[in-house]
PDB file of C-alpha atoms and ligand atoms in Angstrom:
ATOM      1  CA  UNK A   1     108.273 117.364 109.190  1.00 47.00           C
ATOM      2  CA  UNK A   2     105.077 118.633 109.840  1.00 56.00           C
ATOM      3  CA  UNK A   3     104.455 122.169 107.269  1.00 74.00           C
ATOM      4  CA  UNK A   4     103.512 120.379 104.475  1.00 81.00           C
ATOM      5  CA  UNK A   5     105.652 123.031 102.316  1.00 80.00           C
ATOM      6  CA  UNK A   6     108.549 121.352 104.225  1.00 83.00           C
ATOM      7  CA  UNK A   7     107.886 117.388 102.904  1.00 91.00           C
ATOM      8  CA  UNK A   8     109.565 117.418  99.795  1.00 95.00           C
ATOM      9  CA  UNK A   9     111.793 120.491  98.532  1.00 95.00           C
ATOM     10  CA  UNK A  10     110.778 122.269  94.525  1.00 95.00           C
ATOM     11  CA  UNK A  11     113.873 119.691  93.243  1.00 97.00           C
ATOM     12  CA  UNK A  12     113.099 116.138  94.670  1.00 97.00           C
ATOM     13  CA  UNK A  13     108.899 117.359  93.681  1.00 97.00           C
ATOM     14  CA  UNK A  14     110.122 117.405  90.073  1.00 98.00           C
ATOM     15  CA  UNK A  15     112.316 114.065  90.676  1.00 98.00           C
ATOM     16  CA  UNK A  16     109.423 112.149  91.781  1.00 98.00           C
ATOM     17  CA  UNK A  17     106.564 113.980  89.113  1.00 98.00           C
ATOM     18  CA  UNK A  18     110.400 112.548  86.935  1.00 98.00           C
ATOM     19  CA  UNK A  19     109.766 108.779  88.148  1.00 98.00           C
ATOM     20  CA  UNK A  20     105.733 109.137  87.360  1.00 98.00           C
ATOM     21  CA  UNK A  21     106.385 109.677  83.694  1.00 98.00           C
ATOM     22  CA  UNK A  22     109.032 106.875  83.232  1.00 97.00           C
ATOM     23  CA  UNK A  23     106.721 104.825  84.683  1.00 98.00           C
ATOM     24  CA  UNK A  24     103.170 105.323  82.132  1.00 98.00           C
ATOM     25  CA  UNK A  25     106.550 104.995  79.384  1.00 97.00           C
ATOM     26  CA  UNK A  26     104.984 101.103  80.111  1.00 97.00           C
ATOM     27  CA  UNK A  27     102.207 101.235  80.787  1.00 98.00           C
ATOM     28  CA  UNK A  28      99.022 102.725  80.509  1.00 97.00           C
ATOM     29  CA  UNK A  29      97.870 102.723  83.716  1.00 98.00           C
ATOM     30  CA  UNK A  30      98.250 106.906  85.782  1.00 98.00           C
ATOM     31  CA  UNK A  31     100.117 106.957  88.755  1.00 98.00           C
ATOM     32  CA  UNK A  32      99.337 110.079  90.723  1.00 98.00           C
ATOM     33  CA  UNK A  33     100.240 111.389  94.200  1.00 98.00           C
ATOM     34  CA  UNK A  34      98.281 113.624  96.466  1.00 98.00           C
ATOM     35  CA  UNK A  35      99.415 115.627  99.094  1.00 97.00           C
ATOM     36  CA  UNK A  36      97.966 117.677 101.935  1.00 96.00           C
ATOM     37  CA  UNK A  37      98.067 118.145 105.866  1.00 95.00           C
ATOM     38  CA  UNK A  38      95.979 115.899 107.396  1.00 96.00           C
ATOM     39  CA  UNK A  39      93.108 114.152 107.027  1.00 96.00           C
ATOM     40  CA  UNK A  40      89.708 114.736 109.044  1.00 96.00           C
ATOM     41  CA  UNK A  41      88.436 110.799 108.739  1.00 98.00           C
ATOM     42  CA  UNK A  42      90.104 107.883 107.912  1.00 98.00           C
ATOM     43  CA  UNK A  43      92.491 108.262 105.683  1.00 98.00           C
ATOM     44  CA  UNK A  44      92.015 104.917 103.484  1.00 97.00           C
ATOM     45  CA  UNK A  45      88.319 106.556 102.725  1.00 98.00           C
ATOM     46  CA  UNK A  46      89.719 110.217 102.558  1.00 98.00           C
ATOM     47  CA  UNK A  47      92.484 108.301  99.372  1.00 98.00           C
ATOM     48  CA  UNK A  48      88.631 107.068  98.154  1.00 98.00           C
ATOM     49  CA  UNK A  49      87.235 111.079  97.947  1.00 98.00           C
ATOM     50  CA  UNK A  50      91.425 111.930  96.769  1.00 98.00           C
ATOM     51  CA  UNK A  51      90.377 109.277  94.221  1.00 98.00           C
ATOM     52  CA  UNK A  52      87.093 110.626  92.564  1.00 98.00           C
ATOM     53  CA  UNK A  53      88.049 114.599  93.217  1.00 97.00           C
ATOM     54  CA  UNK A  54      91.162 113.490  90.728  1.00 98.00           C
ATOM     55  CA  UNK A  55      89.181 112.182  88.681  1.00 98.00           C
ATOM     56  CA  UNK A  56      90.617 108.800  89.053  1.00 98.00           C
ATOM     57  CA  UNK A  57      87.421 106.879  88.944  1.00 97.00           C
ATOM     58  CA  UNK A  58      87.485 107.651  85.811  1.00 97.00           C
ATOM     59  CA  UNK A  59      90.440 106.095  83.403  1.00 97.00           C
ATOM     60  CA  UNK A  60      89.402 103.861  80.661  1.00 96.00           C
ATOM     61  CA  UNK A  61      90.943 100.448  81.797  1.00 96.00           C
ATOM     62  CA  UNK A  62      89.860 101.139  85.384  1.00 98.00           C
ATOM     63  CA  UNK A  63      94.520 101.800  85.658  1.00 98.00           C
ATOM     64  CA  UNK A  64      94.507 104.283  88.242  1.00 98.00           C
ATOM     65  CA  UNK A  65      96.110 104.141  91.870  1.00 98.00           C
ATOM     66  CA  UNK A  66      96.765 107.365  93.949  1.00 98.00           C
ATOM     67  CA  UNK A  67      99.231 107.730  96.472  1.00 98.00           C
ATOM     68  CA  UNK A  68      97.443 109.436  99.037  1.00 98.00           C
ATOM     69  CA  UNK A  69      99.973 111.068 101.966  1.00 98.00           C
ATOM     70  CA  UNK A  70      98.491 113.074 105.442  1.00 97.00           C
ATOM     71  CA  UNK A  71     101.531 114.763 106.064  1.00 95.00           C
ATOM     72  CA  UNK A  72     101.142 116.091 109.735  1.00 94.00           C
ATOM     73  CA  UNK A  73      99.419 112.670 110.349  1.00 95.00           C
ATOM     74  CA  UNK A  74     102.245 111.093 109.285  1.00 94.00           C
ATOM     75  CA  UNK A  75     100.172 108.272 107.434  1.00 96.00           C
ATOM     76  CA  UNK A  76     100.061 107.699 103.859  1.00 97.00           C
ATOM     77  CA  UNK A  77      98.547 105.286 101.023  1.00 97.00           C
ATOM     78  CA  UNK A  78      98.189 103.664  98.759  1.00 97.00           C
ATOM     79  CA  UNK A  79      94.484 103.331  96.740  1.00 97.00           C
ATOM     80  CA  UNK A  80      94.087 101.427  93.434  1.00 97.00           C
ATOM     81  CA  UNK A  81      91.327 101.097  91.059  1.00 97.00           C
ATOM     82  CA  UNK A  82      89.106  97.409  90.289  1.00 97.00           C
ATOM     83  CA  UNK A  83      91.228  97.461  87.429  1.00 97.00           C
ATOM     84  CA  UNK A  84      94.758  96.630  88.966  1.00 96.00           C
ATOM     85  CA  UNK A  85      93.293  95.862  92.508  1.00 95.00           C
ATOM     86  CA  UNK A  86      91.562  92.232  91.272  1.00 95.00           C
ATOM     87  CA  UNK A  87      94.608  91.144  89.272  1.00 96.00           C
ATOM     88  CA  UNK A  88      97.883  92.249  91.901  1.00 94.00           C
ATOM     89  CA  UNK A  89      98.217  90.330  94.751  1.00 89.00           C
ATOM     90  CA  UNK A  90      96.835  90.773  97.407  1.00 82.00           C
ATOM     91  CA  UNK A  91      99.845  91.644  99.427  1.00 92.00           C
ATOM     92  CA  UNK A  92     101.484  93.571  96.960  1.00 94.00           C
ATOM     93  CA  UNK A  93     100.551  97.026  97.709  1.00 94.00           C
ATOM     94  CA  UNK A  94     101.052  96.373 101.705  1.00 95.00           C
ATOM     95  CA  UNK A  95     104.027  94.923 101.233  1.00 96.00           C
ATOM     96  CA  UNK A  96     104.863  98.391  98.322  1.00 97.00           C
ATOM     97  CA  UNK A  97     103.713 100.052 101.932  1.00 97.00           C
ATOM     98  CA  UNK A  98     106.523  98.772 104.110  1.00 97.00           C
ATOM     99  CA  UNK A  99     108.831  99.384 101.483  1.00 97.00           C
ATOM    100  CA  UNK A 100     108.162 103.276 101.181  1.00 98.00           C
ATOM    101  CA  UNK A 101     107.186 103.434 105.279  1.00 97.00           C
ATOM    102  CA  UNK A 102     111.046 102.206 105.654  1.00 97.00           C
ATOM    103  CA  UNK A 103     111.932 105.181 103.580  1.00 97.00           C
ATOM    104  CA  UNK A 104     109.573 107.414 104.969  1.00 96.00           C
ATOM    105  CA  UNK A 105     111.555 106.297 108.781  1.00 95.00           C
ATOM    106  CA  UNK A 106     113.967 107.659 107.624  1.00 95.00           C
ATOM    107  CA  UNK A 107     113.164 110.840 105.992  1.00 94.00           C
ATOM    108  CA  UNK A 108     113.121 110.280 103.593  1.00 96.00           C
ATOM    109  CA  UNK A 109     110.159 111.363 102.044  1.00 96.00           C
ATOM    110  CA  UNK A 110     110.674 111.710  98.238  1.00 97.00           C
ATOM    111  CA  UNK A 111     113.233 108.184  97.668  1.00 98.00           C
ATOM    112  CA  UNK A 112     110.154 106.187  99.702  1.00 98.00           C
ATOM    113  CA  UNK A 113     107.878 108.063  97.344  1.00 98.00           C
ATOM    114  CA  UNK A 114     109.705 106.706  94.208  1.00 98.00           C
ATOM    115  CA  UNK A 115     109.958 103.911  95.425  1.00 98.00           C
ATOM    116  CA  UNK A 116     105.816 103.469  95.809  1.00 98.00           C
ATOM    117  CA  UNK A 117     106.103 105.081  91.896  1.00 98.00           C
ATOM    118  CA  UNK A 118     107.838 102.532  90.614  1.00 98.00           C
ATOM    119  CA  UNK A 119     106.390  99.700  92.578  1.00 97.00           C
ATOM    120  CA  UNK A 120     103.607 100.831  91.188  1.00 97.00           C
ATOM    121  CA  UNK A 121     103.915 101.584  87.570  1.00 97.00           C
ATOM    122  CA  UNK A 122     106.454  97.784  87.628  1.00 96.00           C
ATOM    123  CA  UNK A 123     102.820  96.276  88.654  1.00 96.00           C
ATOM    124  CA  UNK A 124     100.584  98.646  85.862  1.00 97.00           C
ATOM    125  CA  UNK A 125     103.239  97.227  83.442  1.00 97.00           C
ATOM    126  CA  UNK A 126     102.566  93.799  84.284  1.00 96.00           C
ATOM    127  CA  UNK A 127      99.214  94.023  83.373  1.00 97.00           C
ATOM    128  CA  UNK A 128      98.446  97.049  82.013  1.00 97.00           C
ATOM    129  CA  UNK A 129     101.490  97.453  78.700  1.00 97.00           C
ATOM    130  CA  UNK A 130     101.312 100.571  77.223  1.00 96.00           C
ATOM    131  CA  UNK A 131      99.865 100.939  74.732  1.00 94.00           C
ATOM    132  CA  UNK A 132     100.216 102.913  71.171  1.00 93.00           C
ATOM    133  CA  UNK A 133      97.088 105.487  71.503  1.00 92.00           C
ATOM    134  CA  UNK A 134      97.200 105.435  75.357  1.00 95.00           C
ATOM    135  CA  UNK A 135      96.965 108.913  76.452  1.00 96.00           C
ATOM    136  CA  UNK A 136      98.377 110.784  79.791  1.00 97.00           C
ATOM    137  CA  UNK A 137      94.504 109.994  81.008  1.00 97.00           C
ATOM    138  CA  UNK A 138      95.491 112.308  84.525  1.00 98.00           C
ATOM    139  CA  UNK A 139      98.018 114.795  85.401  1.00 97.00           C
ATOM    140  CA  UNK A 140     101.713 113.623  86.678  1.00 98.00           C
ATOM    141  CA  UNK A 141     101.774 116.666  88.305  1.00 97.00           C
ATOM    142  CA  UNK A 142     101.506 115.623  92.635  1.00 97.00           C
ATOM    143  CA  UNK A 143      98.749 117.955  93.426  1.00 96.00           C
ATOM    144  CA  UNK A 144      98.356 119.622  97.144  1.00 94.00           C
ATOM    145  CA  UNK A 145      95.457 120.493  99.690  1.00 85.00           C
TER     146      UNK A 145
HETATM  147 CA1   CA B   1      97.998 106.844  80.035  1.00 61.58          CA
HETATM  148 CA1   CA B   2      99.855 110.597  84.253  1.00 61.58          CA
END
């Protein structure tokens, strides 16, 4: 995989968006995925930049989670806002990354991303259950650069 267009098929992308939509049915938290070719800067710093660019730092409860993927760099980052990072255990995102990585290694990017969404969703659901007045604060579409 090198080209961003080859990373996920349209169908796979729809399945992932569906997983985000389902996960967000149980939590007020917001999950987004951003995919780009390569990062010019350190992936974690770039993830923080994208987080801000996508206005993910504007959620009411600071419970947005971004999965950032740089396809050519073969790297990805899970970046959670303060609200969620303060409550999950330190190794939670590392564990989630490991699970995703095991799928990525075999080229199953769709499954890796879905597992990441599900794990983030479970954590968000525990600490930020869905509320009746919940809104979809951030689009579920996968953003690309
Ligand atoms: Ca929401
Ligand atoms: Ca959303």
